Coordinates of N, CA and C in Angstrom, one line a residue:
R28 N -76.1 45.6 58.1 CA -77.6 46.4 59.3 C -77.9 47.6 58.8
T29 N -77.3 48.7 57.8 CA -78.7 49.3 56.8 C -79.5 48.9 56.2
I30 N -79.4 48.2 55.1 CA -79.9 47.5 54.5 C -81.1 47.0 54.8
G31 N -81.2 45.7 56.3 CA -81.6 44.9 57.1 C -81.0 43.3 56.6
D32 N -79.8 43.2 55.6 CA -79.5 42.1 55.5 C -78.8 41.2 56.7
R33 N -79.6 40.6 57.9 CA -79.1 40.1 58.1 C -78.3 38.7 58.3
I34 N -78.4 38.2 56.6 CA -77.5 36.9 56.9 C -75.7 37.3 57.0
G35 N -75.7 38.6 55.6 CA -75.0 39.1 55.9 C -74.4 40.6 56.6
E36 N -75.1 40.1 57.4 CA -74.6 40.5 59.0 C -73.9 39.8 59.9
A37 N -74.7 39.0 59.8 CA -73.9 37.3 60.3 C -73.4 36.9 60.0
K38 N -72.6 37.2 58.4 CA -71.6 36.0 57.9 C -70.6 37.2 58.4
A39 N -71.1 38.9 58.1 CA -69.5 39.7 58.2 C -69.6 39.3 60.3
S40 N -70.3 39.3 61.2 CA -69.6 38.6 62.8 C -69.2 37.7 62.9
G41 N -69.3 36.8 61.9 CA -68.2 35.5 61.6 C -67.1 36.7 61.2
N42 N -67.1 36.4 60.4 CA -66.1 36.4 60.4 C -64.4 37.9 60.9
L43 N -65.9 38.6 61.4 CA -64.6 39.3 62.8 C -64.1 38.3 64.0
G44 N -64.9 37.9 64.3 CA -64.6 37.2 65.8 C -63.4 35.7 64.5
N45 N -63.4 35.2 63.6 CA -62.2 34.8 63.0 C -60.7 35.6 63.7
T46 N -61.5 37.0 62.4 CA -59.5 37.9 62.8 C -59.8 38.1 64.2
L47 N -61.3 38.5 64.5 CA -60.3 38.7 66.3 C -59.3 37.4 66.9
K48 N -60.2 36.2 67.1 CA -58.8 35.4 67.5 C -58.2 34.3 66.5
I49 N -57.6 35.3 65.4 CA -55.9 35.6 65.0 C -55.6 36.4 65.9
L50 N -55.8 38.0 66.4 CA -55.3 38.4 67.0 C -55.2 38.5 68.1
G51 N -55.6 37.4 69.0 CA -55.6 36.3 70.0 C -56.4 37.5 70.8
Q52 N -57.7 38.1 70.1 CA -58.9 38.6 71.1 C -60.5 38.6 71.2
F53 N -60.0 36.6 72.6 CA -60.9 35.6 72.4 C -61.8 35.6 72.8
D54 N -62.0 36.7 73.7 CA -63.5 36.8 74.1 C -64.2 37.5 73.2
E55 N -64.0 38.5 73.2 CA -64.3 39.8 72.1 C -65.2 38.4 70.3
A56 N -63.8 38.1 70.3 CA -64.3 37.2 69.4 C -65.5 36.4 69.1
V57 N -65.3 35.2 70.5 CA -66.1 34.9 71.1 C -67.9 35.1 71.5
V58 N -68.0 36.7 71.3 CA -69.2 37.9 71.1 C -69.7 37.7 69.4
C59 N -68.6 38.3 68.6 CA -68.6 36.9 67.7 C -69.4 36.6 66.7
C60 N -68.4 35.2 67.1 CA -69.4 34.6 66.5 C -70.8 33.6 67.2
Q61 N -70.5 34.1 68.3 CA -72.6 34.0 68.9 C -73.4 34.2 67.6
R62 N -73.3 36.3 67.6 CA -73.6 37.0 67.0 C -74.0 36.2 65.7
H63 N -73.0 36.0 64.9 CA -72.8 34.7 63.3 C -73.9 33.2 63.7
L64 N -73.9 33.3 64.7 CA -75.2 32.1 65.9 C -76.4 31.7 65.5
D65 N -76.3 33.4 66.5 CA -78.3 33.7 67.1 C -78.7 33.6 65.7
I66 N -78.0 34.9 64.9 CA -78.1 35.5 63.3 C -79.0 33.8 62.4
S67 N -77.7 33.1 62.1 CA -78.2 32.1 61.9 C -79.3 31.1 62.0
R68 N -79.6 30.9 63.6 CA -80.6 30.2 64.1 C -82.4 30.9 63.7
E69 N -82.0 32.4 63.9 CA -82.4 32.9 63.5 C -84.0 32.7 62.0
Q70 N -82.7 33.5 60.8 CA -82.9 32.9 59.7 C -82.9 31.6 59.6
G71 N -83.3 30.5 60.4 CA -82.6 29.2 59.6 C -82.4 28.7 58.7
D72 N -80.7 29.6 59.0 CA -79.9 29.4 58.0 C -78.7 28.2 58.9
K73 N -78.7 26.6 58.7 CA -78.2 25.7 58.9 C -76.8 25.4 58.2
V74 N -76.6 26.0 57.5 CA -75.3 26.3 57.0 C -74.7 27.1 57.7
G75 N -74.9 28.0 57.6 CA -74.9 28.9 58.6 C -73.9 28.9 60.3
E76 N -75.7 28.2 60.9 CA -75.1 27.4 62.2 C -74.8 26.6 62.6
A77 N -73.9 25.3 61.4 CA -72.8 25.0 61.7 C -71.7 25.4 61.7
R78 N -71.1 26.6 61.1 CA -70.8 27.5 60.5 C -70.0 28.3 62.0
A79 N -71.0 28.5 62.4 CA -70.5 29.7 63.7 C -70.7 28.4 64.6
L80 N -71.2 26.9 65.1 CA -70.7 26.6 66.2 C -68.9 25.7 65.4
Y81 N -68.9 26.1 64.5 CA -67.3 25.4 64.1 C -66.3 26.4 65.2
N82 N -66.8 27.7 64.2 CA -65.8 28.8 64.2 C -65.6 29.1 66.2
I83 N -66.9 28.6 67.2 CA -66.8 29.3 68.1 C -65.9 28.5 68.8
G84 N -65.5 26.8 68.3 CA -64.8 25.5 68.3 C -63.7 26.2 68.9
N85 N -62.9 27.2 67.3 CA -62.2 26.8 67.0 C -61.5 28.5 67.5
V86 N -62.3 29.1 68.1 CA -62.2 30.4 69.2 C -61.1 29.6 70.7
Y87 N -62.4 29.5 71.1 CA -61.9 28.0 72.1 C -60.8 27.7 72.6
H88 N -60.6 26.5 71.2 CA -59.6 25.7 70.9 C -58.2 26.3 70.9
A89 N -58.6 27.8 70.1 CA -56.9 28.8 70.1 C -57.1 29.3 71.4
K90 N -58.0 29.3 72.4 CA -57.5 30.2 73.5 C -57.0 29.1 74.9
G91 N -58.0 27.8 74.4 CA -56.6 26.6 75.3 C -56.0 26.1 75.4
K92 N -55.5 26.5 73.7 CA -53.2 25.9 73.1 C -53.2 27.1 73.8
H93 N -53.3 28.5 73.8 CA -52.8 29.9 74.4 C -53.1 30.3 75.3
L94 N -53.7 29.3 76.1 CA -53.6 29.2 77.8 C -52.8 27.9 77.9
S95 N -52.6 27.3 77.3 CA -51.1 25.9 78.3 C -50.1 26.5 77.6
W96 N -50.1 27.3 76.9 CA -48.0 27.6 76.5 C -47.4 28.3 77.6
N97 N -48.9 28.5 78.4 CA -48.2 29.3 79.3 C -47.6 28.0 80.5
T98 N -48.1 27.1 80.5 CA -47.7 25.8 80.8 C -46.3 24.9 80.5
A99 N -46.0 25.1 80.2 CA -45.1 23.6 79.7 C -45.4 22.3 80.1
Q100 N -46.2 21.6 80.0 CA -46.6 20.5 80.6 C -47.1 19.0 79.9
D101 N -46.8 18.0 80.0 CA -48.0 17.0 79.4 C -49.9 17.4 78.8
P102 N -49.8 16.7 77.8 CA -51.3 16.8 77.2 C -52.1 15.5 79.0
G103 N -52.7 16.6 79.3 CA -53.6 16.0 80.6 C -53.4 16.7 81.5
C104 N -52.2 17.3 81.4 CA -51.9 17.7 83.2 C -51.9 19.5 83.0
L105 N -52.7 19.7 82.9 CA -53.7 21.3 83.1 C -54.3 21.8 83.7
P106 N -54.0 22.8 83.4 CA -54.7 23.5 84.8 C -55.9 24.2 84.6
Q107 N -57.1 24.1 85.5 CA -58.5 23.9 85.3 C -59.2 24.7 84.4
E108 N -58.4 25.7 84.3 CA -59.2 27.2 83.7 C -58.5 26.5 82.1
V109 N -57.4 26.0 81.5 CA -57.2 25.3 80.4 C -57.9 24.2 80.7
K110 N -58.7 23.4 81.1 CA -59.3 22.2 81.1 C -60.3 23.0 80.5
D111 N -61.2 24.1 81.2 CA -62.5 24.3 81.0 C -62.8 24.8 79.4
T112 N -61.6 25.4 78.8 CA -61.4 26.2 77.7 C -61.4 25.1 76.8
L113 N -60.8 24.4 76.7 CA -60.6 22.6 75.3 C -62.3 22.5 75.7
Q114 N -62.7 22.2 77.0 CA -63.5 21.7 77.6 C -65.0 22.1 76.2
K115 N -64.9 23.1 76.4 CA -66.0 24.1 76.0 C -65.5 24.0 74.0
A116 N -64.8 24.4 73.3 CA -64.2 23.6 71.9 C -64.9 22.5 72.1
S117 N -63.9 21.5 72.5 CA -65.0 20.2 72.4 C -66.1 19.9 71.9
E118 N -67.0 21.3 73.0 CA -68.6 21.1 73.2 C -69.3 21.4 71.9
Y119 N -68.7 22.5 71.1 CA -69.1 23.0 70.1 C -68.4 22.4 69.0
Y120 N -67.4 21.7 69.1 CA -67.4 20.7 67.8 C -68.3 19.8 67.5
E121 N -69.2 19.5 68.5 CA -69.8 18.3 68.9 C -70.9 18.9 68.1
R122 N -71.3 20.1 69.0 CA -72.5 20.2 68.2 C -72.3 20.2 66.8
N123 N -71.1 21.3 66.5 CA -70.9 21.3 65.4 C -71.3 20.2 63.6
L124 N -70.9 18.7 64.7 CA -70.8 17.4 63.6 C -72.3 17.2 64.0
S125 N -72.7 17.0 64.8 CA -74.4 16.5 64.3 C -74.5 17.3 63.5
L126 N -74.4 18.6 63.4 CA -75.1 19.0 62.6 C -74.5 18.9 61.0
V127 N -74.0 19.0 61.1 CA -72.9 18.6 59.7 C -73.6 17.7 58.9
K128 N -74.1 16.0 60.2 CA -73.9 14.7 59.6 C -75.4 15.0 59.2
E129 N -76.2 15.7 60.0 CA -77.7 16.0 58.9 C -77.6 16.7 58.2
L130 N -77.0 17.3 57.5 CA -76.5 17.7 56.6 C -75.4 17.1 55.4
G131 N -75.5 16.5 56.2 CA -74.7 16.0 54.8 C -73.5 15.4 54.6
D132 N -72.7 16.3 55.0 CA -71.5 17.0 54.1 C -70.2 16.9 55.5
R133 N -69.8 15.6 54.5 CA -68.8 14.7 54.9 C -67.8 15.3 54.8
A134 N -66.8 17.2 54.2 CA -65.3 18.0 54.5 C -65.5 18.2 55.7
A135 N -66.8 18.4 56.0 CA -67.0 19.6 57.5 C -66.7 18.2 58.0
Q136 N -67.3 17.3 58.5 CA -67.4 16.0 59.0 C -65.9 15.8 59.7
G137 N -65.3 16.0 58.6 CA -63.5 15.3 58.8 C -63.2 16.5 59.7
R138 N -63.3 17.6 59.4 CA -62.6 18.9 60.2 C -63.3 18.5 61.2
A139 N -64.5 18.3 61.8 CA -64.8 18.6 63.2 C -64.5 17.1 63.8
Y140 N -64.3 16.1 62.9 CA -63.1 14.9 63.9 C -62.4 15.4 64.3
G141 N -61.3 15.7 63.6 CA -59.3 16.6 63.8 C -59.4 17.4 65.0
N142 N -61.0 18.3 64.6 CA -60.3 19.3 66.3 C -60.6 18.6 67.3
L143 N -62.0 17.8 67.6 CA -62.6 16.9 68.8 C -61.2 16.0 68.7
G144 N -60.3 15.3 68.3 CA -59.3 14.3 68.5 C -58.6 15.0 68.9
N145 N -58.2 16.4 68.6 CA -57.2 17.8 68.5 C -57.3 17.8 70.3
T146 N -58.5 18.7 71.2 CA -58.9 19.0 71.7 C -58.9 17.6 73.1
Q147 N -59.2 16.6 72.5 CA -59.2 15.4 73.5 C -58.1 14.9 73.7
Y148 N -57.0 15.2 73.2 CA -55.7 14.9 73.3 C -55.5 15.9 74.0
L149 N -55.8 16.9 73.9 CA -54.2 18.1 74.5 C -55.6 18.1 76.5
L150 N -57.2 17.2 76.4 CA -57.4 17.0 77.5 C -56.7 15.6 78.8
G151 N -55.6 15.3 77.6 CA -55.6 13.9 78.1 C -56.0 12.4 78.0
N152 N -57.7 12.4 77.0 CA -58.3 11.5 77.2 C -58.0 10.9 75.6
F153 N -56.6 10.6 76.0 CA -56.4 9.8 74.6 C -56.8 8.4 73.7
S154 N -57.2 7.6 74.5 CA -58.6 6.7 73.2 C -59.3 7.8 72.6
E155 N -60.3 8.1 73.2 CA -61.1 9.5 72.4 C -60.8 10.1 71.3
A156 N -59.2 10.6 71.7 CA -58.8 11.0 70.7 C -58.3 10.5 69.6
I157 N -57.6 8.9 70.2 CA -57.9 8.2 68.9 C -59.2 7.4 67.7
A158 N -59.9 7.7 68.4 CA -61.1 7.3 67.7 C -61.6 9.2 66.9
F159 N -61.3 9.6 68.3 CA -62.1 10.2 66.4 C -61.2 10.6 65.3
H160 N -59.4 10.7 65.5 CA -58.3 10.8 64.8 C -58.9 9.7 63.4
K161 N -58.9 8.4 63.9 CA -59.3 7.4 63.3 C -60.9 7.9 62.1
E162 N -61.8 8.2 62.5 CA -62.9 8.7 61.6 C -62.3 9.9 60.3
R163 N -61.5 10.6 60.6 CA -60.9 12.0 60.2 C -59.7 11.2 59.3
L164 N -59.2 10.2 59.3 CA -58.4 9.4 58.6 C -59.5 9.0 57.4
A165 N -60.3 8.3 58.0 CA -61.2 7.3 57.0 C -62.2 8.7 55.8
I166 N -62.6 9.9 56.9 CA -63.2 10.9 55.1 C -61.7 11.3 54.7
A167 N -60.2 12.1 55.4 CA -59.7 12.3 54.4 C -59.0 11.1 53.3
K168 N -59.2 9.2 53.7 CA -58.3 9.0 52.4 C -60.2 8.8 51.2
E169 N -60.8 8.9 51.6 CA -62.2 9.4 50.7 C -62.3 10.7 50.3
F170 N -61.5 11.4 50.4 CA -61.3 12.9 49.6 C -59.9 12.8 48.7
G171 N -59.5 11.8 49.0 CA -58.2 11.7 47.7 C -57.9 13.3 48.6
D172 N -57.2 13.5 50.5 CA -57.4 14.6 50.9 C -55.7 14.5 51.9
K173 N -54.3 14.1 50.9 CA -53.1 13.1 51.6 C -52.5 13.9 52.2
A174 N -52.5 15.2 52.3 CA -52.4 16.3 53.5 C -52.9 15.9 54.8
A175 N -54.4 15.9 54.4 CA -55.0 15.9 56.1 C -54.4 14.2 56.7
E176 N -54.6 13.7 55.8 CA -54.8 12.4 55.9 C -52.8 11.9 56.7
R177 N -52.1 12.9 56.3 CA -50.9 13.5 56.8 C -51.0 13.3 58.6
R178 N -52.1 14.7 58.6 CA -51.7 15.1 59.6 C -52.5 13.5 60.7
A179 N -53.6 13.0 60.6 CA -54.4 12.2 60.8 C -53.3 11.4 62.2
Y180 N -52.3 10.7 60.7 CA -51.4 10.3 60.5 C -50.0 10.4 62.1
S181 N -49.7 11.8 62.0 CA -49.2 12.2 63.0 C -50.0 12.2 64.2
N182 N -50.9 12.5 64.5 CA -51.7 12.9 65.6 C -52.2 10.3 66.1
L183 N -52.3 10.0 65.8 CA -52.6 8.6 65.9 C -51.1 8.5 66.9
G184 N -50.1 9.0 65.5 CA -49.0 8.5 66.4 C -49.1 8.9 68.0
N185 N -49.1 10.3 68.1 CA -48.9 11.2 69.1 C -49.4 10.0 70.4
A186 N -51.0 10.2 69.7 CA -51.5 9.7 70.7 C -51.6 8.9 71.7
H187 N -50.9 7.5 70.6 CA -50.6 6.1 70.9 C -49.0 6.4 71.9
I188 N -48.4 7.8 72.0 CA -47.1 7.6 72.7 C -47.3 7.0 73.7
F189 N -48.7 8.1 74.1 CA -49.4 8.1 75.5 C -50.0 7.2 76.4
L190 N -50.2 6.0 75.4 CA -51.1 4.6 76.2 C -50.4 3.6 75.8
G191 N -48.6 4.4 75.5 CA -47.9 3.2 75.8 C -47.7 2.5 75.1
R192 N -48.0 2.9 73.9 CA -48.1 1.7 72.7 C -47.4 2.1 70.9
F193 N -46.0 2.2 71.6 CA -44.4 3.0 71.3 C -45.0 1.4 69.9
D194 N -45.0 0.9 69.2 CA -45.1 0.6 68.4 C -45.9 0.2 67.2
I195 N -47.1 0.4 67.6 CA -48.7 1.3 67.4 C -47.6 3.0 66.8
S196 N -47.3 3.5 67.3 CA -47.2 4.9 67.7 C -45.7 4.7 65.8
A197 N -45.7 3.6 65.9 CA -43.7 3.8 65.4 C -44.5 3.7 63.8
E198 N -45.4 2.2 63.7 CA -46.7 2.3 61.9 C -46.6 3.5 61.8
Y199 N -47.7 4.9 62.8 CA -48.1 5.4 62.4 C -47.2 7.0 61.7
Y200 N -46.0 7.0 62.7 CA -45.3 7.9 61.8 C -44.3 7.0 60.8
K201 N -44.3 6.1 61.0 CA -43.7 5.4 59.2 C -44.4 6.3 57.8
K202 N -46.4 5.5 58.5 CA -46.6 6.3 56.9 C -47.1 8.1 57.4
T203 N -46.3 7.9 58.5 CA -46.7 10.0 57.9 C -45.3 10.0 57.6
L204 N -44.3 9.6 57.7 CA -43.1 10.1 57.1 C -43.6 9.4 55.6
Q205 N -43.9 8.2 55.3 CA -44.1 8.1 53.3 C -44.6 9.5 53.0
L206 N -46.1 9.6 53.7 CA -46.8 11.1 52.7 C -45.8 12.2 52.6
S207 N -44.8 12.5 54.4 CA -44.6 13.8 53.8 C -43.6 13.3 52.5
R208 N -43.1 12.1 52.7 CA -42.0 12.4 50.9 C -42.8 12.5 49.6
Q209 N -43.7 12.0 50.1 CA -45.1 12.0 48.5 C -45.3 13.6 48.2
L210 N -45.6 13.9 49.5 CA -46.2 15.7 49.4 C -44.4 16.8 49.4
K211 N -43.1 15.8 49.0 CA -42.2 16.8 49.5 C -42.3 17.8 50.1
D212 N -42.5 17.8 51.0 CA -43.1 18.3 52.9 C -41.5 18.6 53.7
Q213 N -40.8 18.6 53.2 CA -39.3 19.0 53.6 C -39.1 18.7 55.8
A214 N -39.6 19.7 56.2 CA -39.8 20.2 58.2 C -40.6 19.0 58.0
V215 N -41.9 19.0 57.1 CA -42.9 17.5 58.1 C -42.1 16.1 58.4
E216 N -41.0 15.8 57.3 CA -40.5 15.0 57.3 C -39.1 14.7 58.0
A217 N -38.7 15.8 58.2 CA -38.0 16.2 59.5 C -38.7 16.0 60.9
Q218 N -40.1 16.3 61.2 CA -40.8 16.7 61.6 C -40.8 14.8 62.4
A219 N -41.3 13.8 61.3 CA -41.0 12.7 61.2 C -40.3 11.9 61.5
C220 N -39.3 12.2 60.8 CA -37.8 11.5 61.7 C -38.0 11.6 63.2
Y221 N -37.9 13.2 63.5 CA -37.3 13.0 65.1 C -38.3 12.1 65.6
S222 N -40.2 12.2 65.1 CA -40.9 11.4 65.7 C -40.1 10.5 66.1
L223 N -40.0 9.3 65.4 CA -39.3 7.9 65.3 C -38.7 7.7 65.5
G224 N -37.3 9.0 65.3 CA -35.8 8.4 66.7 C -36.6 8.3 67.8
N225 N -37.0 9.4 68.8 CA -38.2 9.0 69.8 C -38.3 8.0 70.3
T226 N -39.2 7.2 68.9 CA -40.2 6.4 69.4 C -38.8 5.0 69.2
C227 N -38.3 5.2 68.4 CA -37.3 3.6 68.6 C -36.9 3.6 69.5
T228 N -36.2 5.3 70.2 CA -35.4 4.8 71.7 C -36.0 4.2 72.2
L229 N -38.0 5.1 72.6 CA -38.6 3.9 73.7 C -38.2 2.7 73.4
L230 N -38.5 2.2 72.5 CA -38.7 0.5 71.2 C -37.6 0.4 71.7
Q231 N -36.3 0.8 72.5 CA -35.1 0.3 72.4 C -34.6 -0.3 71.2
D232 N -34.6 0.1 70.1 CA -34.3 0.3 68.9 C -32.8 1.6 68.8
Y233 N -32.1 1.1 69.1 CA -31.2 1.9 68.8 C -30.2 2.5 67.5
E234 N -30.3 1.3 67.2 CA -29.7 1.5 66.1 C -30.6 2.7 64.4
K235 N -31.6 2.2 65.1 CA -32.9 3.0 64.1 C -32.9 4.4 64.1
A236 N -33.1 4.6 65.4 CA -33.0 5.8 66.6 C -32.2 6.8 65.6
I237 N -30.8 6.2 65.5 CA -30.0 7.0 65.2 C -30.3 7.1 63.4
E238 N -30.3 6.3 63.0 CA -30.9 6.4 62.0 C -31.3 7.6 61.3
Y239 N -32.3 7.7 62.8 CA -33.7 8.6 62.1 C -33.3 9.5 62.4
H240 N -32.1 9.9 63.5 CA -32.2 11.5 64.2 C -31.2 12.4 63.5
L241 N -30.4 11.2 62.7 CA -29.3 11.7 62.0 C -30.3 12.1 60.4
R242 N -31.4 11.6 59.5 CA -31.9 11.9 59.0 C -32.7 13.5 59.1
H243 N -33.2 14.2 60.4 CA -33.4 14.7 60.4 C -32.3 15.8 60.9
L244 N -31.5 16.2 61.8 CA -30.0 16.4 61.6 C -30.0 17.5 60.0
V245 N -29.8 15.8 59.4 CA -29.7 16.7 57.2 C -30.4 17.2 57.3
I246 N -31.9 17.2 57.4 CA -32.7 18.1 56.7 C -32.6 19.2 57.3
A247 N -32.6 19.3 58.3 CA -32.9 21.1 59.6 C -31.8 21.6 59.0
Q248 N -31.0 21.0 58.7 CA -29.3 21.3 58.1 C -29.8 22.0 56.1
E249 N -30.2 21.3 56.2 CA -30.6 21.9 54.6 C -31.7 22.8 54.3
L250 N -32.0 22.8 55.6 CA -33.1 23.6 55.4 C -32.5 25.3 56.3
G251 N -32.0 25.0 57.2 CA -31.0 26.2 57.6 C -31.8 26.7 59.0
D252 N -32.3 25.5 59.5 CA -33.4 25.6 60.4 C -32.7 25.6 62.5
R253 N -31.6 26.3 62.0 CA -31.2 26.6 63.9 C -31.8 25.6 65.0

């Protein structure tokens, strides 16, 4: 501010916002991220504007998740305050998405699709969540981003469960399991086995369910995860 560096001030405000978000000070975080947005617009900085929109979406997303932890309910069965907060997150992600499309930034589009999928899932809009996660998956494959691909499969599996499409869920979870082994991520492998165990139970394939739950148990014991 002293040297009149507006772009520098915008970036610093954005960083403050992100830090306040991590500290759980969501309302203060929004104020800082909004300043990042306002200055970026004033300076005609489209990249900064896109980043600010994404960051504000993240603040509302984090706030919504934080509020919903106090109400241990299934996705979609949320108090109005939580719904409104997640809806705001979704709106900012949508605005970010249209801007990064304009800028031709595919990687940023992938991130926006993933977060839109996650917010729609929490809101109980499972078909919308699936559409967004499929877009996320396509971009992850485009970039050879195995970790993002794995997350997309996992999210697609979760959303199909709530639509009662257990067989499709099982296929997505199997892909999650495959990738977690490729990535040598044991904690994620255990999580995938757990999800597959539950899905096989829903499909009444109890032999397979036992197999997956035992694998989950073995990994949990190996990791010393009580």
